[in-house]
Tab-separated table of C-alpha atoms and ligand atoms in Angstrom:
chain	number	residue	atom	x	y	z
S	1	UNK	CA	20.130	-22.404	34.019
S	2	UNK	CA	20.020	-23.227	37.765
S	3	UNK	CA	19.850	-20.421	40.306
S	4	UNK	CA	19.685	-19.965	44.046
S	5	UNK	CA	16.104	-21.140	45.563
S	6	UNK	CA	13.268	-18.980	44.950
S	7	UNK	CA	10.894	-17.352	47.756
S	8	UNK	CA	9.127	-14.686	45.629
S	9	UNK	CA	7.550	-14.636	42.223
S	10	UNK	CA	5.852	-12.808	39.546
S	11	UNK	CA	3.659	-14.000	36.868
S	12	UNK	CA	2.110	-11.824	33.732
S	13	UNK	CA	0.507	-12.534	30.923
S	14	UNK	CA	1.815	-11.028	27.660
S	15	UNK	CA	1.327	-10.925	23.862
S	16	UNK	CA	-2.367	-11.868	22.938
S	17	UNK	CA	-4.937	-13.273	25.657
S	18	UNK	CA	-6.537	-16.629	25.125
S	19	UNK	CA	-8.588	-18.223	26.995
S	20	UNK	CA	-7.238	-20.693	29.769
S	21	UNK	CA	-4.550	-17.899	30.776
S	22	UNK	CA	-6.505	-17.489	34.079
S	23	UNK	CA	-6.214	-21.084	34.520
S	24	UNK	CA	-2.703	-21.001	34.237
S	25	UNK	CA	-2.253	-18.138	36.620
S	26	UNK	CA	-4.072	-19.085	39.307
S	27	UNK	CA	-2.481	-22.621	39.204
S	28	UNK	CA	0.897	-20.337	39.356
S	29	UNK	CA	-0.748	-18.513	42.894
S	30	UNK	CA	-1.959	-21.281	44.228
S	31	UNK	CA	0.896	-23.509	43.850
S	32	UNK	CA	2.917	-21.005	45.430
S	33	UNK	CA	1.121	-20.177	48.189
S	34	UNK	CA	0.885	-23.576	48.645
S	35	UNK	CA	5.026	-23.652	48.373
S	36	UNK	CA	4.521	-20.914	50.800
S	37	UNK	CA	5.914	-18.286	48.247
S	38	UNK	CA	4.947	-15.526	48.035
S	39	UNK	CA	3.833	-14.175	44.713
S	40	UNK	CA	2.961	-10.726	42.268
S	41	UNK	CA	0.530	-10.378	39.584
S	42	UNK	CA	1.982	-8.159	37.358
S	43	UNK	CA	-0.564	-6.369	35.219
S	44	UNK	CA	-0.587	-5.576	31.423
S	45	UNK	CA	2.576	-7.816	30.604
S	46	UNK	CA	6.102	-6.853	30.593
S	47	UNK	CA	4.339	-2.697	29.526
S	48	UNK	CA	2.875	-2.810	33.088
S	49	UNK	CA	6.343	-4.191	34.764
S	50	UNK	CA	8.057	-1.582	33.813
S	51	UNK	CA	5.553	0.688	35.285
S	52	UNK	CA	5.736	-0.924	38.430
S	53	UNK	CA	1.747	-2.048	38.133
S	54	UNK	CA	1.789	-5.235	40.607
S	55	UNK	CA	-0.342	-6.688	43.742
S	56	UNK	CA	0.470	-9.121	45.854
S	57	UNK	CA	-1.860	-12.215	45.481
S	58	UNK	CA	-3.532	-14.397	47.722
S	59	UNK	CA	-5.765	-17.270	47.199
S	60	UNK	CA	-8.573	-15.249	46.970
S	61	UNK	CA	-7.136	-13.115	44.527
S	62	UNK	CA	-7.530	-16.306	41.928
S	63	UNK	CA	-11.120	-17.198	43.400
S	64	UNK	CA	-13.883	-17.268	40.566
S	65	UNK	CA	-11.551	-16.968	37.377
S	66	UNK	CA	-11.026	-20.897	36.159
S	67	UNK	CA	-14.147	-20.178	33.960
S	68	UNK	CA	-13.328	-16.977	32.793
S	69	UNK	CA	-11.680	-15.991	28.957
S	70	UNK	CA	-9.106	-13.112	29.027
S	71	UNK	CA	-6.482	-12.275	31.492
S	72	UNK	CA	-7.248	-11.329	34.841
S	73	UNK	CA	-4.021	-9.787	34.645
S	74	UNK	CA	-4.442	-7.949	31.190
S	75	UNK	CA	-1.939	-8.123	28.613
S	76	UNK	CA	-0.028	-5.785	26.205
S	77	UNK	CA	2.658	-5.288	24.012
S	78	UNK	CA	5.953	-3.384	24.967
S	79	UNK	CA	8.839	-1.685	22.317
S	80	UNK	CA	10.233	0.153	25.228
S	81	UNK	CA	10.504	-3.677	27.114
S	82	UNK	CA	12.241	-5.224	24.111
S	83	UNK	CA	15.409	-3.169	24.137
S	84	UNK	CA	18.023	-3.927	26.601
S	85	UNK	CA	18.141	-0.490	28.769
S	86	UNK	CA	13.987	-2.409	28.989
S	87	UNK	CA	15.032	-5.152	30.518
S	88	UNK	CA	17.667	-3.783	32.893
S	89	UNK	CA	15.256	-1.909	34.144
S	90	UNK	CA	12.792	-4.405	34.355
S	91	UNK	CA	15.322	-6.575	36.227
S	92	UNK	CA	16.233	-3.740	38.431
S	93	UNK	CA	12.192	-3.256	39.373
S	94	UNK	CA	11.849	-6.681	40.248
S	95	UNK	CA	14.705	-7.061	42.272
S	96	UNK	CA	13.573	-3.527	44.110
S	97	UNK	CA	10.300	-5.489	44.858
S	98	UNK	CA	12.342	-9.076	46.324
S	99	UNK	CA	10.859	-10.916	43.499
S	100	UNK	CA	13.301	-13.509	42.483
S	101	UNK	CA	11.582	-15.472	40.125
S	102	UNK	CA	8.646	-15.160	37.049
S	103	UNK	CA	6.051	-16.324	35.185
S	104	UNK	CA	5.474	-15.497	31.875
S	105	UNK	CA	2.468	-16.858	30.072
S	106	UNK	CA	2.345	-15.960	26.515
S	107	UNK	CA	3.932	-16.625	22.659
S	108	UNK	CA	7.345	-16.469	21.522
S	109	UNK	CA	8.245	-12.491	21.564
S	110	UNK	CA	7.015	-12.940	25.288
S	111	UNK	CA	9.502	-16.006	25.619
S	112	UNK	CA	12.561	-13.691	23.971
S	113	UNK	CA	11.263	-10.949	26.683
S	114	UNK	CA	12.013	-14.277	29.644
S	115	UNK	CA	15.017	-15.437	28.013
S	116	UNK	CA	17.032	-11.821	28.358
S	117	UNK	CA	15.248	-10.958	31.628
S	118	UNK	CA	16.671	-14.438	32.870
S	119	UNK	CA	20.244	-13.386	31.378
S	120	UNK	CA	19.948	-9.946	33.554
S	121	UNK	CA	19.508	-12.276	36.344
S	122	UNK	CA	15.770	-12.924	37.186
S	123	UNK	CA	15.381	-16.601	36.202
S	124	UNK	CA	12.279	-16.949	34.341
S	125	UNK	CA	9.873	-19.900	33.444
S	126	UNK	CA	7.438	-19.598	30.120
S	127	UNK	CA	4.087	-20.998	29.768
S	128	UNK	CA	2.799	-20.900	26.153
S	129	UNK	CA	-0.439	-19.563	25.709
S	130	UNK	CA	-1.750	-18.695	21.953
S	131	UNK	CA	-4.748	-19.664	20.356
S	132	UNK	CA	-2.573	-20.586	17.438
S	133	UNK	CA	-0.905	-23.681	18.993
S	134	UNK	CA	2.142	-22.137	17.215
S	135	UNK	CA	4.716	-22.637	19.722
S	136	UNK	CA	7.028	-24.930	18.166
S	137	UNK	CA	8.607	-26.733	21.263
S	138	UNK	CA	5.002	-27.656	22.259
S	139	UNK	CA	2.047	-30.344	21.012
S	140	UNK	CA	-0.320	-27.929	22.297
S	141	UNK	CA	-0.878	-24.058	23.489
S	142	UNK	CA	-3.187	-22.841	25.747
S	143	UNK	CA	-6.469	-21.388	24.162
S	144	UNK	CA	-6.337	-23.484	20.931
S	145	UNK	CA	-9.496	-25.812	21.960
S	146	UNK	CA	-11.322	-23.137	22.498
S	147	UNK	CA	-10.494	-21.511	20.241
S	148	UNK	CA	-11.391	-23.737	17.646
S	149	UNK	CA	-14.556	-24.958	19.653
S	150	UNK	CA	-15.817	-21.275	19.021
S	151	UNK	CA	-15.055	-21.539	15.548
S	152	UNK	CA	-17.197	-24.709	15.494
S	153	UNK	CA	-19.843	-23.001	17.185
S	154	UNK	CA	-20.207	-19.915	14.320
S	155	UNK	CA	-19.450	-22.307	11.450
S	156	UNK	CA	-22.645	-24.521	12.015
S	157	UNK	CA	-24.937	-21.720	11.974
S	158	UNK	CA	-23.550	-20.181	9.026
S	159	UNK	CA	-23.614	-24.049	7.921
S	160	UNK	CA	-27.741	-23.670	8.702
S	161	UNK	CA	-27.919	-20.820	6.596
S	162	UNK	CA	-25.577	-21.720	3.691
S	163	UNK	CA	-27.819	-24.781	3.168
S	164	UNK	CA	-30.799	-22.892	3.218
S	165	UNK	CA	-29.537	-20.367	0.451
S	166	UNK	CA	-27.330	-23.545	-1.282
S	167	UNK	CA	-24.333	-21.479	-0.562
S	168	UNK	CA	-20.677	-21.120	-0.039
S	169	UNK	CA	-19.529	-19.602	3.153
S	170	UNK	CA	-16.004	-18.704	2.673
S	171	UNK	CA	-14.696	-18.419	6.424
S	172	UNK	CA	-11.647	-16.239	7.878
S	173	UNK	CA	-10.290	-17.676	10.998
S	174	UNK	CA	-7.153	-16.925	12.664
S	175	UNK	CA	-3.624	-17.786	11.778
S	176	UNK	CA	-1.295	-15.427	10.997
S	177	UNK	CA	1.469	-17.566	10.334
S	178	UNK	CA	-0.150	-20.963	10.961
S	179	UNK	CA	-3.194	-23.325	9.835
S	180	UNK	CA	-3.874	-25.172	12.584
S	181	UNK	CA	-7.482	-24.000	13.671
S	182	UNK	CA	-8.141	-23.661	10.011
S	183	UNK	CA	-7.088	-27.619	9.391
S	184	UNK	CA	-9.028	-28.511	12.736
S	185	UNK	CA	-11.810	-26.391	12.504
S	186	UNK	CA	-12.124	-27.329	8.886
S	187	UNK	CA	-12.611	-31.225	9.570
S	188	UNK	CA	-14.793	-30.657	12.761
S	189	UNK	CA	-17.232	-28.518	10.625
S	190	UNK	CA	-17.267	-30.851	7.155
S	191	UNK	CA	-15.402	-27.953	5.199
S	192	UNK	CA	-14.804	-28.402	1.520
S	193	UNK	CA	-10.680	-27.163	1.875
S	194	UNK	CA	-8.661	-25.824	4.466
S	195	UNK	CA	-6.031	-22.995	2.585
S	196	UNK	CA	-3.296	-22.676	5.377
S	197	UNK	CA	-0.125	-20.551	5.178
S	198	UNK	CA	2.217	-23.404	5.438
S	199	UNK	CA	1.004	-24.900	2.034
S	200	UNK	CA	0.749	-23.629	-1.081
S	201	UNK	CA	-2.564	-24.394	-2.724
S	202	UNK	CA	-3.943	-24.070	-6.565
S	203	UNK	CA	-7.302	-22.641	-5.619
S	204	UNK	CA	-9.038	-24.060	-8.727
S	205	UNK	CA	-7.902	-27.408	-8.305
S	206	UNK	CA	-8.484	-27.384	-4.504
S	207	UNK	CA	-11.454	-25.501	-3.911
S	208	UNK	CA	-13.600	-25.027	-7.280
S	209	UNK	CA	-13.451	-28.124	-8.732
S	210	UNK	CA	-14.094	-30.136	-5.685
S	211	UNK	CA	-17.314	-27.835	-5.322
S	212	UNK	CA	-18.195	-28.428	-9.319
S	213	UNK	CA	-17.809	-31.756	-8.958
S	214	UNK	CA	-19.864	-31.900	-5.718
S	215	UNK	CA	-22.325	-30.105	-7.269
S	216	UNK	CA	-23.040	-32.717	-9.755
S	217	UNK	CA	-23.337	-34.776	-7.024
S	218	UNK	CA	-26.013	-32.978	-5.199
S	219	UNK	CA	-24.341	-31.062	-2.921
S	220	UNK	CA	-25.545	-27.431	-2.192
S	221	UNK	CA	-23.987	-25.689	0.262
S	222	UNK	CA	-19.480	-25.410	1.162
S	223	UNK	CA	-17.824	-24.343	3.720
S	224	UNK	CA	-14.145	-22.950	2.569
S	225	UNK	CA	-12.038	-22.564	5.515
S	226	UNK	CA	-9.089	-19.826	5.486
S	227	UNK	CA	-6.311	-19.050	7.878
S	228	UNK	CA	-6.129	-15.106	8.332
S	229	UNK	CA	-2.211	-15.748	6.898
S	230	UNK	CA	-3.620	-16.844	3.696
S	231	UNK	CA	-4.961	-13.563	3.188
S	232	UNK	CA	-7.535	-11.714	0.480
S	233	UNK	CA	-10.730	-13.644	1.563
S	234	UNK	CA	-13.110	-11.562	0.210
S	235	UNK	CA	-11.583	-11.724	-3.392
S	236	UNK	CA	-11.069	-15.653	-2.792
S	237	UNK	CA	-15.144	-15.675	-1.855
S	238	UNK	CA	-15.343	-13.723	-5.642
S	239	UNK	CA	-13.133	-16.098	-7.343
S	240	UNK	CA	-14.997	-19.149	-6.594
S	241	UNK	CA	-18.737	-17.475	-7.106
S	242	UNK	CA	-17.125	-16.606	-10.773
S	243	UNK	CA	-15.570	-19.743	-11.719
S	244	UNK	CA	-18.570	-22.261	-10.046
S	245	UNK	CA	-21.452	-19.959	-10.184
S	246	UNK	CA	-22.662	-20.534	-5.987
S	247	UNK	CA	-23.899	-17.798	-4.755
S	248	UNK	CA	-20.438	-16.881	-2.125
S	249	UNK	CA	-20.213	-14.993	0.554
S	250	UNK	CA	-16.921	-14.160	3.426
S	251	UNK	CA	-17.229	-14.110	6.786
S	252	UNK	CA	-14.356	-13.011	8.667
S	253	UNK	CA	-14.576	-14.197	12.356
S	254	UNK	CA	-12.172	-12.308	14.037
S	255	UNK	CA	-11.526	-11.564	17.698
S	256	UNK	CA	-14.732	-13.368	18.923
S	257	UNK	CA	-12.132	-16.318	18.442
S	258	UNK	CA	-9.767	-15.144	21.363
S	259	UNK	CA	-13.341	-15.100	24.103
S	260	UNK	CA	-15.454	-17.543	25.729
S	261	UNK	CA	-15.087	-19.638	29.073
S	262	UNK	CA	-12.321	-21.674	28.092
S	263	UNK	CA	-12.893	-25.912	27.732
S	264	UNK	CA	-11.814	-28.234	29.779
S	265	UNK	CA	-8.787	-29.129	28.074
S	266	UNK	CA	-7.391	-25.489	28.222
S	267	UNK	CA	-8.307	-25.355	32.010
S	268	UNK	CA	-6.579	-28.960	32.707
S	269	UNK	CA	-3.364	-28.338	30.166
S	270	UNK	CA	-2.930	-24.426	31.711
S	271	UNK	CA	-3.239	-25.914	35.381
S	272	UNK	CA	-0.557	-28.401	34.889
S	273	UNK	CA	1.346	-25.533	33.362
S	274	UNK	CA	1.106	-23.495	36.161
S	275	UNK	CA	1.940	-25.608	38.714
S	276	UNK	CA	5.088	-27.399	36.657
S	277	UNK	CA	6.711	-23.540	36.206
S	278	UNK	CA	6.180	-23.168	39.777
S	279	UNK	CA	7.747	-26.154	40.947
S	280	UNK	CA	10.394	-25.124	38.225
S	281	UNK	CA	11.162	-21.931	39.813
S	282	UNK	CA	10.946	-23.782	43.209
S	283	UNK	CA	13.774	-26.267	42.361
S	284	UNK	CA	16.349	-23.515	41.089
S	285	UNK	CA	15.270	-23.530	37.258
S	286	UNK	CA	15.106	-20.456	35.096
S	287	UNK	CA	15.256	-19.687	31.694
S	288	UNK	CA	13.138	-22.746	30.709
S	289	UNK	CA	9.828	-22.978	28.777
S	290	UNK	CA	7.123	-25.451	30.165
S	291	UNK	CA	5.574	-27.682	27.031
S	292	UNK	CA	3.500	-30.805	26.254
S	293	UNK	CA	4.615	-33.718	24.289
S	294	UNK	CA	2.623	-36.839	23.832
S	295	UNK	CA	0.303	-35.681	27.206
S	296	UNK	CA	3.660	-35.000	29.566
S	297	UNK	CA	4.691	-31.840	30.765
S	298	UNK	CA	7.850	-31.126	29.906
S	299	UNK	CA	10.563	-28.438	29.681
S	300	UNK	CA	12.991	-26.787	27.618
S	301	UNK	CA	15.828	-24.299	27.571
S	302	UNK	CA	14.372	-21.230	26.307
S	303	UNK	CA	16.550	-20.835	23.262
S	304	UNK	CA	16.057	-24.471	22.560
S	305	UNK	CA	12.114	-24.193	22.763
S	306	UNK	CA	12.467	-20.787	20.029
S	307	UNK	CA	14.722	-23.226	17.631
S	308	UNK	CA	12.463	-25.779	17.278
S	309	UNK	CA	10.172	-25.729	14.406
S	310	UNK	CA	6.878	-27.477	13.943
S	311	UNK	CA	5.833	-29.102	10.683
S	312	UNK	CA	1.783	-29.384	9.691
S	313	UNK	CA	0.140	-32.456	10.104
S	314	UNK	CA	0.207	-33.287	6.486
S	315	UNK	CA	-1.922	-36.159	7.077
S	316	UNK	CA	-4.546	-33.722	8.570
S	317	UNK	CA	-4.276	-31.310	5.484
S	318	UNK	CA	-5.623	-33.907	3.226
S	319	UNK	CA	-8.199	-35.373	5.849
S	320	UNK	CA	-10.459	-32.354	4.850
S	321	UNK	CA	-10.559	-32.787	1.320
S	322	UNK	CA	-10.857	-36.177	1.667
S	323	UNK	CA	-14.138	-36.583	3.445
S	324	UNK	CA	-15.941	-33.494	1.761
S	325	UNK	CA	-16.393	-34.829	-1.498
K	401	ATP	P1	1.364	-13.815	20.403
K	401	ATP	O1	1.504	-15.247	19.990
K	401	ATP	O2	0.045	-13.513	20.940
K	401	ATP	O3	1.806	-12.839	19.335
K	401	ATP	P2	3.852	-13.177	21.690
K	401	ATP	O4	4.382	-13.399	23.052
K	401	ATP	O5	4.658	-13.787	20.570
K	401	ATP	O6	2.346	-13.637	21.679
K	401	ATP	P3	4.791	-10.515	21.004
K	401	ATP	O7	4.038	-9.259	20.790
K	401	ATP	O8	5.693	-11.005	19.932
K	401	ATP	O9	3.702	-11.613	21.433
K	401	ATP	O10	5.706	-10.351	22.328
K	401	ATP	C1	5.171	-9.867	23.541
K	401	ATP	C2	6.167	-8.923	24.183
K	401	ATP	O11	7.393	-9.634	24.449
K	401	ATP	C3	6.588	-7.759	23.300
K	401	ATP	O12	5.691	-6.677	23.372
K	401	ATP	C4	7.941	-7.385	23.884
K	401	ATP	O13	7.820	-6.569	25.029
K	401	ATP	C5	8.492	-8.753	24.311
K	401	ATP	N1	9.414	-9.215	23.264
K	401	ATP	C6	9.083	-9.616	22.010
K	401	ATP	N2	10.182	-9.928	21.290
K	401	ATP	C7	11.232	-9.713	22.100
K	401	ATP	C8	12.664	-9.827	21.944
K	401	ATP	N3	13.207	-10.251	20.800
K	401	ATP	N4	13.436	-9.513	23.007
K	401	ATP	C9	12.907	-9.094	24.171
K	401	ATP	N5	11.580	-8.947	24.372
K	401	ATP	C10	10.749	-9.248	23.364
C-alpha cells in the first residue's frame, strides 16, 4: 500500500523480546534522524500506545544499546489492542501526536496488530524479531543466533558433567510451535536426537535405541534435545532411563534463552532491518513486512508475509542423528 510521504514515526517492540531488538531500533532512530524525521519510541508495545507512553528520540536516546539483550523500549501483550475499537483508537493517538508512520518489531500477532493499524490509516512497516526464526516470510528472525549460541553455551557444561556421571541430559529449549533452535542447537552441541513439533518421532526408535546401540559402542554420556512444543520432558527423561538404563536427568532452559548481548549476526541482520523499514516508510510504503531471503533484504505485503508457511529443513532433521552415532 503506498501512502503520502512520511515526516514522523513510531517504532515499538511487541510480543516477546529477543535480543538484537535494540539493534533494530536504533537503526530505525538513526536512520531517521538521518532522513531528518522525526521519530517516537513507543514503550511496552501496542499496551503502552494506547496509553499514550512515548518520547521523542534523538541520537542519543539509542547511544550504548547495540550490545544490549531486551528492549529498550519494553514489550507487552495487549487484548484491549487486538479488537478494532483498539486500533481506532490507537490510530486516533497517533495521529493526535503527527506520527504518520510505524515500526513494529516483533512476531506475527504483532504483524496482524500493523496490518489493521495500516488499514485505519497509519501505514506500518514490520520487522520480525523472535528467537524462534518462525516467521514464515523470512530465512531468518532477529534473536535466533543468539539464541541458540546461549543454548550452546549451557549445553556444553551440562555436556562436562553428563560425561563425568556417563549420563543423559535430556534438554528443554524453546519452540512452541517450531524446532529450529532444537535442530540447530542439537547439531552444534553433538546431540543424540532433536524431537521437534513439526515431526512426529517414535521415541524408541529415535532416541533409545540409538543410545543402546551407542552404548555398545562405548559411548557414555547423550544429549537429547527437545523443543518446548514437544512437550512432557521430564516423563521423556523417565522413559529413556527405563528402557536404556542411563542414569537421565531434564533440564529445562527456559527464559535465560531470550538474554545475553546479542551476536553479531543479530546486530548486522536487525540494523539492515531497521534502516530498510525506514527507508520503506520514507518512500510511501506501509503495510509491508521487512524479511531476508538468501542474505537480501526484502519485503512483503503484510498479509502475504502471514500466508506463507515455512517447511523444516528436513535435511537438517536427519543431520543430528546422523553424526551422533
Ligand atoms: P511472539 O513470536 O513473541 O509470540 P508475536 O508478535 O506473535 O510475538 P503476540 O502476543 O501474538 O506476539 O502479538 C503481540 C500483540 O499483537 C498482541 O498482544 C496484540 O496486541 C497484537 N495482535 C495479535 N494478534 C492480533 C490480531 N489478530 N489483530 C490485531 N492485533 C493483534
Amino acid at each position: 500500500m503506498e501512502h503520502l510521504k512520511v515526516n514522523t514515526i513510531g517504532v515499538l517492540t511487541s510480543g516477546g523480546d529477543s535480543p538484537g531488538m535494540n539493534a533494530a531500533v536504533r537503526a530505525v532512530v538513526r536512520t531517521a534522524l538521518g532522513e531528518n524525521m522525526r521519530v517516537y519510541g513507543i514503550r511496552f508495545g501496542y499496551a503502552g500506545l494506547l496509553e499514550n507512553d512515548m518520547v521523542e528520540m534523538n541520537m542519543k536516546s539509542v547511544s550504548d544499546c547495540l550490545q544490549r539483550g531486551g528492549t529498550i523500549l519494553y514489550t507487552a501483550r495487549s487484548k484491549e489492542f487486538a479488537a478494532p475499537e483498539g486500533v481506532e483508537k490507537a490510530a486516533r493517538i497517533l495521529r493526535q501526536a503527527e506520527i504518520d508512520g510505524l515500526v513494529v518489531i516483533g512476531g506475527d500477532g504483532s504483524f496482524r496488530g500493523a496490518r489493521d493499524l495500516t488499514a485505519a490509516g497509519i501505514p506500518c512497516i514490520g520487522i520480525p524479531g523472535t528467537i524462534d526464526n518462525d516467521i514464515a516470510c523470512s530465512d531468518y528472525t532477529i534473536g535466533f543466533d543468539t539464541a541458540v549460541n546461549t543454548v550452546i553455551e549451557s549445553v556444553d557444561k551440562l555436556r562436562d558433567t553428563s560425561k563425568s556421571h556417563h549420563r543423559c541430559s535430556v534438554v528443554e529449549v524453546m519452540g512452541r510451535n517450531a524446532g529450529y533452535i532444537a535442530i540447530h542447537a542439537g547439531i552444534a552441541c553433538g546431540a543424540i536426537a532433536a524431537l521437534v513439533p513439526e515431526v512426529p518421532f517414535d521415541i524408541d526408535r529415535d532416541v533409545c535405541d540409538r543410545i543402546k546401540k551407542t552404548l555398545h559402542l562405548g559411548r557414555s554420556h547423550f544429549i537429547v534435545m527437545v523443543s518446548e512444543g514437544v512437550g512432557n520432558t521430564e516423563e521423556i527423561a523417565r522413559y529413556i532411563k527405563a528402557q536404556t538404563g542411563v542414569d537421565t536427568r531434564a533440564t529445562i532452559l527456559g527464559h535465560v534463552q531470550r538474554g545475553g548481548s546479542p551476536t553479531g549476526r543479530d546486530r548486522i541482520i536487525a540494523s539492515r532491518m531497521g534502516y530498510y523499514a525506514v527507508k520503506l516508510l520514507r518512500s510511501g510504503f506501509g503495510g509491508r513486512v521487512v524479511a531476508i531471503r538468501e542474505d537480501n533484504i526484502v519485503d512483503y505485503d503484510i498479509d502475504e508475509a502471514l500466508s506463507f508457511h515455512k517447511d523444516m529443513d528436513r535435511e537438517l532433521y536427519h543431520l543430528v542423528g546422523t553424526i551422533s552415532i
